[in-house]
Protein backbone atom coordinates (compact mmCIF):
# COMPACT_ATOMS: atom_id res chain seq x y z
CA UNK A 1 0.00 0.00 0.00
CA UNK A 2 1.16 3.49 -0.69
CA UNK A 3 -0.30 6.00 1.78
CA UNK A 4 -0.11 9.63 0.71
CA UNK A 5 -1.22 12.38 3.08
CA UNK A 6 -1.68 15.79 1.45
CA UNK A 7 -2.52 18.89 3.41
CA UNK A 8 -5.79 19.89 1.74
CA UNK A 9 -8.75 18.32 -0.05
CA UNK A 10 -7.76 20.15 -3.26
CA UNK A 11 -4.23 18.70 -3.15
CA UNK A 12 -5.63 15.24 -2.47
CA UNK A 13 -8.04 15.57 -5.40
CA UNK A 14 -5.39 16.84 -7.82
CA UNK A 15 -3.09 13.97 -6.98
CA UNK A 16 -5.87 11.40 -7.45
CA UNK A 17 -6.79 12.93 -10.82
CA UNK A 18 -3.14 12.85 -11.80
CA UNK A 19 -2.88 9.11 -11.09
CA UNK A 20 -5.97 8.57 -13.30
CA UNK A 21 -4.51 10.83 -16.01
CA UNK A 22 -1.32 8.73 -16.10
CA UNK A 23 -3.43 5.60 -16.49
CA UNK A 24 -5.38 7.13 -19.42
CA UNK A 25 -2.21 8.30 -21.13
CA UNK A 26 -0.72 4.83 -20.78
CA UNK A 27 -3.92 3.09 -21.94
CA UNK A 28 -6.56 5.34 -23.60
CA UNK A 29 -9.09 2.49 -23.55
CA UNK A 30 -8.77 2.01 -19.79
CA UNK A 31 -11.64 0.56 -17.80
CA UNK A 32 -12.33 2.93 -14.89
CA UNK A 33 -14.16 1.89 -11.74
CA UNK A 34 -15.89 4.93 -10.26
CA UNK A 35 -17.36 5.93 -6.90
CA UNK A 36 -19.95 8.53 -5.94
CA UNK A 37 -20.34 10.40 -2.64
CA UNK A 38 -18.80 13.70 -1.64
CA UNK A 39 -15.18 12.49 -1.49
CA UNK A 40 -14.39 12.11 -5.23
CA UNK A 41 -16.16 15.31 -6.35
CA UNK A 42 -12.88 17.27 -6.35
CA UNK A 43 -11.15 14.52 -8.33
CA UNK A 44 -13.89 14.56 -10.97
CA UNK A 45 -13.70 18.36 -11.11
CA UNK A 46 -10.00 18.13 -11.80
CA UNK A 47 -10.52 15.43 -14.48
CA UNK A 48 -13.09 17.69 -16.16
CA UNK A 49 -10.56 20.53 -16.08
CA UNK A 50 -7.89 18.25 -17.57
CA UNK A 51 -10.31 17.30 -20.36
CA UNK A 52 -11.42 20.87 -21.09
CA UNK A 53 -8.07 22.62 -20.75
CA UNK A 54 -5.55 19.93 -21.64
CA UNK A 55 -7.57 17.70 -23.94
CA UNK A 56 -7.45 14.60 -21.72
CA UNK A 57 -9.29 12.09 -23.87
CA UNK A 58 -12.04 9.82 -22.53
CA UNK A 59 -13.41 8.71 -25.91
CA UNK A 60 -12.23 5.11 -25.54
CA UNK A 61 -12.69 4.85 -21.79
CA UNK A 62 -15.14 2.35 -20.32
CA UNK A 63 -16.63 3.06 -16.88
CA UNK A 64 -18.25 0.93 -14.20
CA UNK A 65 -19.74 2.51 -11.11
CA UNK A 66 -19.58 0.73 -7.80
CA UNK A 67 -23.18 0.98 -6.74
CA UNK A 68 -26.67 2.41 -7.03
CA UNK A 69 -29.61 2.77 -4.67
CA UNK A 70 -32.36 0.24 -5.24
CA UNK A 71 -35.52 1.78 -6.66
CA UNK A 72 -34.08 5.09 -7.85
CA UNK A 73 -34.35 5.67 -11.60
CA UNK A 74 -31.38 7.37 -13.34
CA UNK A 75 -33.42 10.59 -13.56
CA UNK A 76 -33.80 10.85 -9.75
CA UNK A 77 -31.57 13.63 -8.48
CA UNK A 78 -30.20 11.41 -5.70
CA UNK A 79 -29.48 8.45 -7.97
CA UNK A 80 -25.83 7.71 -8.49
CA UNK A 81 -26.30 7.79 -12.26
CA UNK A 82 -27.58 11.36 -11.96
CA UNK A 83 -24.64 12.24 -9.71
CA UNK A 84 -22.13 10.88 -12.23
CA UNK A 85 -23.77 12.78 -15.10
CA UNK A 86 -23.65 16.01 -13.11
CA UNK A 87 -20.11 15.72 -11.81
CA UNK A 88 -18.32 13.93 -14.64
CA UNK A 89 -20.02 12.31 -17.62
CA UNK A 90 -21.79 15.43 -18.95
CA UNK A 91 -18.49 17.32 -19.05
CA UNK A 92 -16.10 14.86 -20.72
CA UNK A 93 -16.11 13.02 -24.03
CA UNK A 94 -16.94 9.56 -22.68
CA UNK A 95 -19.11 7.52 -25.08
CA UNK A 96 -22.50 6.98 -23.34
CA UNK A 97 -22.43 3.37 -24.62
CA UNK A 98 -19.36 2.78 -22.46
CA UNK A 99 -20.93 3.98 -19.20
CA UNK A 100 -22.15 1.38 -16.71
CA UNK A 101 -23.96 2.29 -13.50
CA UNK A 102 -26.00 -0.45 -11.80
CA UNK A 103 -29.72 -0.12 -12.61
CA UNK A 104 -31.49 0.73 -9.37
CA UNK A 105 -34.75 -0.24 -11.01
CA UNK A 106 -33.64 -3.57 -12.51
CA UNK A 107 -36.57 -5.98 -12.66
CA UNK A 108 -34.58 -9.10 -11.94
CA UNK A 109 -31.86 -7.99 -9.55
CA UNK A 110 -29.96 -11.28 -9.44
CA UNK A 111 -29.85 -11.55 -13.20
CA UNK A 112 -28.72 -7.94 -13.45
CA UNK A 113 -25.91 -8.51 -10.93
CA UNK A 114 -24.65 -11.52 -12.90
CA UNK A 115 -24.74 -9.46 -16.10
CA UNK A 116 -22.79 -6.63 -14.45
CA UNK A 117 -20.05 -9.02 -13.31
CA UNK A 118 -19.90 -10.62 -16.78
CA UNK A 119 -19.74 -7.21 -18.42
CA UNK A 120 -16.76 -6.18 -16.27
CA UNK A 121 -14.99 -9.39 -17.32
CA UNK A 122 -15.95 -8.96 -20.99
CA UNK A 123 -14.29 -5.55 -21.11
CA UNK A 124 -11.06 -6.99 -19.73
CA UNK A 125 -11.52 -6.04 -16.05
CA UNK A 126 -11.15 -2.76 -14.20
CA UNK A 127 -7.77 -1.09 -14.69
CA UNK A 128 -8.13 1.48 -11.95
CA UNK A 129 -10.82 1.61 -9.29
CA UNK A 130 -11.63 4.78 -7.33
CA UNK A 131 -13.01 4.21 -3.82
CA UNK A 132 -14.23 6.29 -0.92
CA UNK A 133 -14.70 4.85 2.56
CA UNK A 134 -17.88 4.92 4.64
CA UNK A 135 -17.94 5.86 8.32
CA UNK A 136 -18.44 2.15 9.10
CA UNK A 137 -15.53 1.10 6.88
CA UNK A 138 -17.59 0.13 3.85
CA UNK A 139 -16.20 0.28 0.32
CA UNK A 140 -18.95 0.56 -2.27
CA UNK A 141 -21.92 -0.55 -0.12
CA UNK A 142 -20.16 -3.53 1.41
CA UNK A 143 -21.31 -2.98 4.94
CA UNK A 144 -19.60 -4.61 7.96
CA UNK A 145 -19.80 -8.39 7.74
CA UNK A 146 -19.78 -8.47 3.93
CA UNK A 147 -17.91 -11.52 2.70
CA UNK A 148 -14.42 -10.64 1.59
CA UNK A 149 -15.17 -12.75 -1.50
CA UNK A 150 -18.56 -11.16 -2.24
CA UNK A 151 -19.68 -10.26 -5.78
CA UNK A 152 -22.16 -7.73 -7.17
CA UNK A 153 -25.42 -8.16 -5.27
CA UNK A 154 -28.16 -6.49 -3.26
CA UNK A 155 -27.14 -5.15 0.17
CA UNK A 156 -29.15 -3.71 3.03
CA UNK A 157 -27.60 -0.47 4.22
CA UNK A 158 -26.69 -0.02 7.88
CA UNK A 159 -28.40 2.57 10.02
CA UNK A 160 -25.09 4.49 10.13
CA UNK A 161 -24.90 4.67 6.31
CA UNK A 162 -28.55 5.75 6.09
CA UNK A 163 -27.87 8.50 8.67
CA UNK A 164 -24.64 9.54 6.88
CA UNK A 165 -26.47 9.84 3.56
CA UNK A 166 -29.62 11.47 4.93
CA UNK A 167 -27.97 14.87 4.31
CA UNK A 168 -28.70 14.42 0.59
CA UNK A 169 -32.43 13.70 1.03
CA UNK A 170 -35.29 15.85 2.32
CA UNK A 171 -36.11 13.32 5.05
CA UNK A 172 -34.33 10.33 6.57
CA UNK A 173 -37.27 8.08 5.54
CA UNK A 174 -36.51 8.89 1.90
CA UNK A 175 -33.03 7.36 2.01
CA UNK A 176 -33.25 3.99 0.24
CA UNK A 177 -32.63 1.00 2.51
CA UNK A 178 -31.06 -1.18 -0.18
CA UNK A 179 -28.44 -0.83 -2.87
CA UNK A 180 -26.96 -2.86 -5.70
CA UNK A 181 -23.22 -2.93 -5.10
CA UNK A 182 -20.09 -4.50 -6.46
CA UNK A 183 -18.75 -7.00 -3.94
CA UNK A 184 -15.47 -6.90 -2.06
CA UNK A 185 -14.24 -9.73 -4.29
CA UNK A 186 -15.24 -7.76 -7.40
CA UNK A 187 -13.31 -4.71 -6.18
CA UNK A 188 -10.22 -6.73 -5.31
CA UNK A 189 -9.96 -7.89 -8.93
CA UNK A 190 -9.28 -4.31 -10.12
CA UNK A 191 -5.70 -4.04 -11.29
CA UNK A 192 -5.09 -0.85 -9.36
CA UNK A 193 -7.11 0.82 -6.59
CA UNK A 194 -7.11 4.41 -5.34
CA UNK A 195 -8.89 4.95 -2.05
CA UNK A 196 -9.67 8.55 -1.06
CA UNK A 197 -10.75 10.02 2.26
CA UNK A 198 -10.94 13.52 3.62
CA UNK A 199 -12.13 15.32 6.73
CA UNK A 200 -11.95 14.60 10.47
CA UNK A 201 -14.95 12.23 10.47
CA UNK A 202 -12.96 9.68 8.45
CA UNK A 203 -9.78 9.75 10.59
CA UNK A 204 -10.70 6.90 12.95
CA UNK A 205 -12.01 4.47 10.33
CA UNK A 206 -9.11 5.20 7.96
CA UNK A 207 -6.64 4.27 10.73
CA UNK A 208 -8.60 1.07 11.46
CA UNK A 209 -8.73 0.10 7.79
CA UNK A 210 -5.08 0.79 7.03
CA UNK A 211 -3.29 -0.08 10.25
CA UNK A 212 -5.76 -2.42 11.96
CA UNK A 213 -6.34 -6.12 11.33
CA UNK A 214 -7.86 -7.38 8.08
CA UNK A 215 -11.46 -8.19 8.96
CA UNK A 216 -14.84 -8.48 7.27
CA UNK A 217 -16.05 -6.10 10.00
CA UNK A 218 -14.16 -3.29 8.24
CA UNK A 219 -14.51 -4.02 4.53
CA UNK A 220 -11.84 -1.46 3.54
CA UNK A 221 -9.22 -3.32 5.60
CA UNK A 222 -9.11 -6.02 2.92
CA UNK A 223 -7.33 -3.54 0.67
CA UNK A 224 -4.24 -4.51 2.66
CA UNK A 225 -4.32 -7.77 0.66
CA UNK A 226 -4.25 -6.04 -2.74
CA UNK A 227 -0.92 -5.60 -4.48
CA UNK A 228 -1.48 -2.12 -5.93
CA UNK A 229 -3.43 0.25 -3.67
CA UNK A 230 -2.75 3.95 -3.30
CA UNK A 231 -4.55 5.64 -0.41
CA UNK A 232 -4.71 9.42 -0.80
CA UNK A 233 -5.86 11.40 2.25
CA UNK A 234 -6.07 14.97 3.38
CA UNK A 235 -4.36 15.90 6.66
CA UNK A 236 -7.53 15.52 8.72
CA UNK A 237 -8.39 12.05 7.45
CA UNK A 238 -4.76 10.98 8.00
CA UNK A 239 -4.54 12.45 11.49
CA UNK A 240 -5.04 9.17 13.43
CA UNK A 241 -2.49 7.10 11.54
CA UNK A 242 0.30 5.85 13.80
CA UNK A 243 2.83 5.81 10.99
CA UNK A 244 1.84 9.15 9.47
CA UNK A 245 5.40 10.50 9.79
CA UNK A 246 6.73 7.53 7.83
CA UNK A 247 4.15 7.92 5.02
CA UNK A 248 4.97 11.64 4.77
CA UNK A 249 8.69 10.87 4.65
CA UNK A 250 8.17 8.30 1.87
CA UNK A 251 6.24 10.91 -0.14
CA UNK A 252 8.92 13.59 0.36
CA UNK A 253 11.75 11.26 -0.63
CA UNK A 254 9.89 10.01 -3.70
CA UNK A 255 9.09 13.56 -4.70
CA UNK A 256 12.77 14.50 -4.31
CA UNK A 257 14.33 11.48 -6.00
CA UNK A 258 11.78 9.60 -8.13
CA UNK A 259 8.72 11.89 -8.65
CA UNK A 260 7.52 9.77 -11.57
CA UNK A 261 6.89 6.94 -9.06
CA UNK A 262 4.44 8.88 -6.86
CA UNK A 263 1.14 7.01 -6.95
CA UNK A 264 2.94 3.80 -7.92
CA UNK A 265 3.38 1.30 -5.14
CA UNK A 266 7.09 0.70 -4.48
C1 LIG B 1 -20.31 5.47 -3.27
C2 LIG B 1 -19.66 4.49 -2.44
C3 LIG B 1 -19.51 4.68 -0.95
C4 LIG B 1 -18.86 6.01 -0.58
C5 LIG B 1 -18.74 6.14 0.92
C6 LIG B 1 -18.17 7.48 1.33
O1 LIG B 1 -20.31 5.06 -4.62
O2 LIG B 1 -19.29 3.50 -2.94
O3 LIG B 1 -18.75 3.63 -0.44
O4 LIG B 1 -17.59 6.07 -1.17
O5 LIG B 1 -20.01 5.99 1.50
O6 LIG B 1 -19.07 8.50 1.00
P1 LIG B 1 -18.66 10.04 1.08
O7 LIG B 1 -17.61 10.24 0.05
O8 LIG B 1 -19.91 10.79 0.76
O9 LIG B 1 -18.14 10.25 2.47
Tab-separated table of C-alpha atoms and ligand atoms in Angstrom:
chain	number	residue	atom	x	y	z
A	1	UNK	CA	0.000	0.000	0.000
A	2	UNK	CA	1.158	3.494	-0.689
A	3	UNK	CA	-0.305	5.997	1.782
A	4	UNK	CA	-0.111	9.630	0.705
A	5	UNK	CA	-1.217	12.383	3.079
A	6	UNK	CA	-1.676	15.789	1.455
A	7	UNK	CA	-2.515	18.895	3.413
A	8	UNK	CA	-5.790	19.886	1.737
A	9	UNK	CA	-8.750	18.323	-0.047
A	10	UNK	CA	-7.761	20.149	-3.263
A	11	UNK	CA	-4.232	18.700	-3.153
A	12	UNK	CA	-5.634	15.245	-2.466
A	13	UNK	CA	-8.036	15.574	-5.399
A	14	UNK	CA	-5.393	16.844	-7.817
A	15	UNK	CA	-3.091	13.971	-6.985
A	16	UNK	CA	-5.870	11.402	-7.454
A	17	UNK	CA	-6.789	12.933	-10.822
A	18	UNK	CA	-3.145	12.848	-11.801
A	19	UNK	CA	-2.883	9.115	-11.088
A	20	UNK	CA	-5.967	8.571	-13.299
A	21	UNK	CA	-4.512	10.830	-16.014
A	22	UNK	CA	-1.323	8.726	-16.095
A	23	UNK	CA	-3.431	5.599	-16.487
A	24	UNK	CA	-5.377	7.126	-19.415
A	25	UNK	CA	-2.207	8.300	-21.134
A	26	UNK	CA	-0.717	4.826	-20.783
A	27	UNK	CA	-3.920	3.088	-21.942
A	28	UNK	CA	-6.559	5.340	-23.599
A	29	UNK	CA	-9.087	2.489	-23.555
A	30	UNK	CA	-8.770	2.008	-19.788
A	31	UNK	CA	-11.637	0.560	-17.796
A	32	UNK	CA	-12.330	2.927	-14.893
A	33	UNK	CA	-14.163	1.888	-11.737
A	34	UNK	CA	-15.890	4.934	-10.259
A	35	UNK	CA	-17.358	5.933	-6.900
A	36	UNK	CA	-19.945	8.527	-5.940
A	37	UNK	CA	-20.342	10.405	-2.642
A	38	UNK	CA	-18.798	13.699	-1.640
A	39	UNK	CA	-15.180	12.487	-1.486
A	40	UNK	CA	-14.387	12.110	-5.233
A	41	UNK	CA	-16.160	15.307	-6.355
A	42	UNK	CA	-12.879	17.268	-6.345
A	43	UNK	CA	-11.146	14.524	-8.330
A	44	UNK	CA	-13.890	14.560	-10.967
A	45	UNK	CA	-13.705	18.359	-11.113
A	46	UNK	CA	-9.999	18.133	-11.800
A	47	UNK	CA	-10.519	15.432	-14.476
A	48	UNK	CA	-13.089	17.693	-16.156
A	49	UNK	CA	-10.559	20.535	-16.080
A	50	UNK	CA	-7.893	18.247	-17.573
A	51	UNK	CA	-10.309	17.300	-20.357
A	52	UNK	CA	-11.421	20.867	-21.086
A	53	UNK	CA	-8.074	22.618	-20.754
A	54	UNK	CA	-5.548	19.931	-21.645
A	55	UNK	CA	-7.567	17.696	-23.936
A	56	UNK	CA	-7.449	14.602	-21.722
A	57	UNK	CA	-9.288	12.086	-23.875
A	58	UNK	CA	-12.043	9.825	-22.531
A	59	UNK	CA	-13.407	8.711	-25.910
A	60	UNK	CA	-12.230	5.105	-25.537
A	61	UNK	CA	-12.687	4.851	-21.791
A	62	UNK	CA	-15.145	2.349	-20.321
A	63	UNK	CA	-16.626	3.060	-16.881
A	64	UNK	CA	-18.253	0.930	-14.196
A	65	UNK	CA	-19.744	2.509	-11.105
A	66	UNK	CA	-19.581	0.733	-7.803
A	67	UNK	CA	-23.176	0.984	-6.742
A	68	UNK	CA	-26.671	2.411	-7.026
A	69	UNK	CA	-29.609	2.768	-4.669
A	70	UNK	CA	-32.360	0.242	-5.239
A	71	UNK	CA	-35.521	1.778	-6.664
A	72	UNK	CA	-34.079	5.094	-7.848
A	73	UNK	CA	-34.348	5.669	-11.601
A	74	UNK	CA	-31.378	7.373	-13.339
A	75	UNK	CA	-33.425	10.586	-13.559
A	76	UNK	CA	-33.804	10.854	-9.752
A	77	UNK	CA	-31.572	13.635	-8.477
A	78	UNK	CA	-30.200	11.413	-5.704
A	79	UNK	CA	-29.485	8.448	-7.967
A	80	UNK	CA	-25.827	7.708	-8.488
A	81	UNK	CA	-26.298	7.791	-12.256
A	82	UNK	CA	-27.576	11.364	-11.964
A	83	UNK	CA	-24.640	12.243	-9.706
A	84	UNK	CA	-22.134	10.882	-12.232
A	85	UNK	CA	-23.773	12.780	-15.102
A	86	UNK	CA	-23.653	16.012	-13.106
A	87	UNK	CA	-20.113	15.719	-11.810
A	88	UNK	CA	-18.322	13.933	-14.638
A	89	UNK	CA	-20.017	12.308	-17.619
A	90	UNK	CA	-21.786	15.429	-18.945
A	91	UNK	CA	-18.491	17.317	-19.047
A	92	UNK	CA	-16.102	14.861	-20.718
A	93	UNK	CA	-16.110	13.016	-24.031
A	94	UNK	CA	-16.936	9.559	-22.679
A	95	UNK	CA	-19.106	7.515	-25.075
A	96	UNK	CA	-22.499	6.976	-23.344
A	97	UNK	CA	-22.433	3.370	-24.618
A	98	UNK	CA	-19.357	2.781	-22.457
A	99	UNK	CA	-20.928	3.979	-19.199
A	100	UNK	CA	-22.150	1.383	-16.715
A	101	UNK	CA	-23.960	2.287	-13.499
A	102	UNK	CA	-25.999	-0.453	-11.795
A	103	UNK	CA	-29.724	-0.122	-12.610
A	104	UNK	CA	-31.490	0.730	-9.372
A	105	UNK	CA	-34.750	-0.240	-11.012
A	106	UNK	CA	-33.637	-3.569	-12.510
A	107	UNK	CA	-36.572	-5.980	-12.657
A	108	UNK	CA	-34.577	-9.098	-11.943
A	109	UNK	CA	-31.863	-7.992	-9.546
A	110	UNK	CA	-29.956	-11.282	-9.442
A	111	UNK	CA	-29.855	-11.552	-13.203
A	112	UNK	CA	-28.722	-7.941	-13.452
A	113	UNK	CA	-25.913	-8.508	-10.928
A	114	UNK	CA	-24.652	-11.525	-12.896
A	115	UNK	CA	-24.737	-9.463	-16.102
A	116	UNK	CA	-22.793	-6.634	-14.445
A	117	UNK	CA	-20.051	-9.018	-13.309
A	118	UNK	CA	-19.903	-10.618	-16.779
A	119	UNK	CA	-19.735	-7.206	-18.418
A	120	UNK	CA	-16.760	-6.176	-16.266
A	121	UNK	CA	-14.993	-9.393	-17.321
A	122	UNK	CA	-15.951	-8.959	-20.991
A	123	UNK	CA	-14.294	-5.546	-21.111
A	124	UNK	CA	-11.062	-6.990	-19.729
A	125	UNK	CA	-11.518	-6.042	-16.048
A	126	UNK	CA	-11.149	-2.762	-14.202
A	127	UNK	CA	-7.766	-1.094	-14.690
A	128	UNK	CA	-8.129	1.476	-11.953
A	129	UNK	CA	-10.824	1.605	-9.292
A	130	UNK	CA	-11.630	4.783	-7.333
A	131	UNK	CA	-13.008	4.207	-3.824
A	132	UNK	CA	-14.232	6.294	-0.918
A	133	UNK	CA	-14.700	4.846	2.562
A	134	UNK	CA	-17.879	4.918	4.635
A	135	UNK	CA	-17.935	5.859	8.322
A	136	UNK	CA	-18.444	2.151	9.095
A	137	UNK	CA	-15.530	1.100	6.885
A	138	UNK	CA	-17.586	0.131	3.852
A	139	UNK	CA	-16.202	0.279	0.321
A	140	UNK	CA	-18.949	0.559	-2.274
A	141	UNK	CA	-21.916	-0.548	-0.119
A	142	UNK	CA	-20.160	-3.526	1.406
A	143	UNK	CA	-21.311	-2.979	4.936
A	144	UNK	CA	-19.599	-4.610	7.960
A	145	UNK	CA	-19.801	-8.387	7.739
A	146	UNK	CA	-19.780	-8.471	3.933
A	147	UNK	CA	-17.912	-11.515	2.701
A	148	UNK	CA	-14.421	-10.636	1.593
A	149	UNK	CA	-15.168	-12.755	-1.496
A	150	UNK	CA	-18.557	-11.163	-2.240
A	151	UNK	CA	-19.676	-10.255	-5.779
A	152	UNK	CA	-22.161	-7.731	-7.174
A	153	UNK	CA	-25.419	-8.162	-5.273
A	154	UNK	CA	-28.156	-6.486	-3.265
A	155	UNK	CA	-27.143	-5.152	0.171
A	156	UNK	CA	-29.153	-3.714	3.027
A	157	UNK	CA	-27.602	-0.467	4.219
A	158	UNK	CA	-26.685	-0.017	7.883
A	159	UNK	CA	-28.400	2.572	10.024
A	160	UNK	CA	-25.094	4.488	10.125
A	161	UNK	CA	-24.899	4.665	6.307
A	162	UNK	CA	-28.551	5.754	6.091
A	163	UNK	CA	-27.866	8.504	8.675
A	164	UNK	CA	-24.638	9.542	6.883
A	165	UNK	CA	-26.473	9.842	3.557
A	166	UNK	CA	-29.618	11.473	4.932
A	167	UNK	CA	-27.972	14.867	4.309
A	168	UNK	CA	-28.699	14.423	0.594
A	169	UNK	CA	-32.427	13.698	1.030
A	170	UNK	CA	-35.286	15.852	2.319
A	171	UNK	CA	-36.115	13.320	5.047
A	172	UNK	CA	-34.334	10.325	6.568
A	173	UNK	CA	-37.271	8.082	5.540
A	174	UNK	CA	-36.510	8.888	1.897
A	175	UNK	CA	-33.027	7.359	2.015
A	176	UNK	CA	-33.248	3.990	0.241
A	177	UNK	CA	-32.632	1.000	2.515
A	178	UNK	CA	-31.060	-1.177	-0.181
A	179	UNK	CA	-28.436	-0.825	-2.874
A	180	UNK	CA	-26.958	-2.857	-5.697
A	181	UNK	CA	-23.224	-2.927	-5.099
A	182	UNK	CA	-20.092	-4.503	-6.457
A	183	UNK	CA	-18.746	-7.005	-3.935
A	184	UNK	CA	-15.468	-6.896	-2.063
A	185	UNK	CA	-14.240	-9.731	-4.287
A	186	UNK	CA	-15.240	-7.765	-7.401
A	187	UNK	CA	-13.306	-4.707	-6.181
A	188	UNK	CA	-10.224	-6.734	-5.306
A	189	UNK	CA	-9.964	-7.886	-8.934
A	190	UNK	CA	-9.284	-4.313	-10.117
A	191	UNK	CA	-5.697	-4.043	-11.289
A	192	UNK	CA	-5.094	-0.845	-9.361
A	193	UNK	CA	-7.110	0.816	-6.593
A	194	UNK	CA	-7.106	4.410	-5.341
A	195	UNK	CA	-8.885	4.954	-2.046
A	196	UNK	CA	-9.666	8.547	-1.057
A	197	UNK	CA	-10.753	10.017	2.261
A	198	UNK	CA	-10.944	13.521	3.619
A	199	UNK	CA	-12.135	15.323	6.730
A	200	UNK	CA	-11.952	14.599	10.470
A	201	UNK	CA	-14.950	12.234	10.470
A	202	UNK	CA	-12.962	9.680	8.449
A	203	UNK	CA	-9.776	9.752	10.591
A	204	UNK	CA	-10.699	6.904	12.948
A	205	UNK	CA	-12.010	4.472	10.327
A	206	UNK	CA	-9.111	5.201	7.959
A	207	UNK	CA	-6.643	4.274	10.731
A	208	UNK	CA	-8.596	1.072	11.465
A	209	UNK	CA	-8.733	0.096	7.792
A	210	UNK	CA	-5.078	0.794	7.031
A	211	UNK	CA	-3.289	-0.080	10.254
A	212	UNK	CA	-5.758	-2.421	11.961
A	213	UNK	CA	-6.343	-6.119	11.331
A	214	UNK	CA	-7.860	-7.380	8.079
A	215	UNK	CA	-11.459	-8.190	8.959
A	216	UNK	CA	-14.837	-8.475	7.266
A	217	UNK	CA	-16.054	-6.096	10.003
A	218	UNK	CA	-14.160	-3.287	8.243
A	219	UNK	CA	-14.505	-4.020	4.530
A	220	UNK	CA	-11.838	-1.464	3.536
A	221	UNK	CA	-9.216	-3.325	5.598
A	222	UNK	CA	-9.114	-6.020	2.916
A	223	UNK	CA	-7.327	-3.540	0.670
A	224	UNK	CA	-4.235	-4.509	2.661
A	225	UNK	CA	-4.323	-7.767	0.655
A	226	UNK	CA	-4.245	-6.041	-2.744
A	227	UNK	CA	-0.918	-5.604	-4.475
A	228	UNK	CA	-1.483	-2.123	-5.925
A	229	UNK	CA	-3.431	0.247	-3.665
A	230	UNK	CA	-2.746	3.954	-3.303
A	231	UNK	CA	-4.552	5.644	-0.409
A	232	UNK	CA	-4.715	9.418	-0.798
A	233	UNK	CA	-5.864	11.396	2.245
A	234	UNK	CA	-6.074	14.973	3.383
A	235	UNK	CA	-4.359	15.901	6.662
A	236	UNK	CA	-7.533	15.520	8.721
A	237	UNK	CA	-8.394	12.049	7.449
A	238	UNK	CA	-4.765	10.983	7.996
A	239	UNK	CA	-4.539	12.454	11.491
A	240	UNK	CA	-5.045	9.174	13.428
A	241	UNK	CA	-2.494	7.105	11.544
A	242	UNK	CA	0.298	5.848	13.800
A	243	UNK	CA	2.833	5.811	10.993
A	244	UNK	CA	1.844	9.153	9.467
A	245	UNK	CA	5.396	10.501	9.789
A	246	UNK	CA	6.732	7.531	7.832
A	247	UNK	CA	4.146	7.921	5.023
A	248	UNK	CA	4.968	11.636	4.769
A	249	UNK	CA	8.691	10.869	4.653
A	250	UNK	CA	8.172	8.301	1.871
A	251	UNK	CA	6.243	10.913	-0.136
A	252	UNK	CA	8.921	13.589	0.363
A	253	UNK	CA	11.747	11.261	-0.629
A	254	UNK	CA	9.886	10.009	-3.695
A	255	UNK	CA	9.089	13.564	-4.703
A	256	UNK	CA	12.769	14.504	-4.312
A	257	UNK	CA	14.334	11.480	-6.002
A	258	UNK	CA	11.776	9.598	-8.132
A	259	UNK	CA	8.724	11.893	-8.652
A	260	UNK	CA	7.523	9.766	-11.573
A	261	UNK	CA	6.891	6.943	-9.058
A	262	UNK	CA	4.440	8.878	-6.863
A	263	UNK	CA	1.144	7.005	-6.953
A	264	UNK	CA	2.937	3.803	-7.922
A	265	UNK	CA	3.377	1.304	-5.142
A	266	UNK	CA	7.088	0.702	-4.482
B	1	LIG	C1	-20.308	5.475	-3.271
B	1	LIG	C2	-19.661	4.486	-2.437
B	1	LIG	C3	-19.506	4.683	-0.954
B	1	LIG	C4	-18.858	6.007	-0.582
B	1	LIG	C5	-18.745	6.143	0.919
B	1	LIG	C6	-18.168	7.483	1.327
B	1	LIG	O1	-20.307	5.056	-4.622
B	1	LIG	O2	-19.288	3.497	-2.942
B	1	LIG	O3	-18.753	3.628	-0.438
B	1	LIG	O4	-17.592	6.071	-1.166
B	1	LIG	O5	-20.008	5.991	1.499
B	1	LIG	O6	-19.071	8.497	1.000
B	1	LIG	P1	-18.661	10.038	1.078
B	1	LIG	O7	-17.608	10.245	0.050
B	1	LIG	O8	-19.912	10.785	0.764
B	1	LIG	O9	-18.142	10.246	2.466
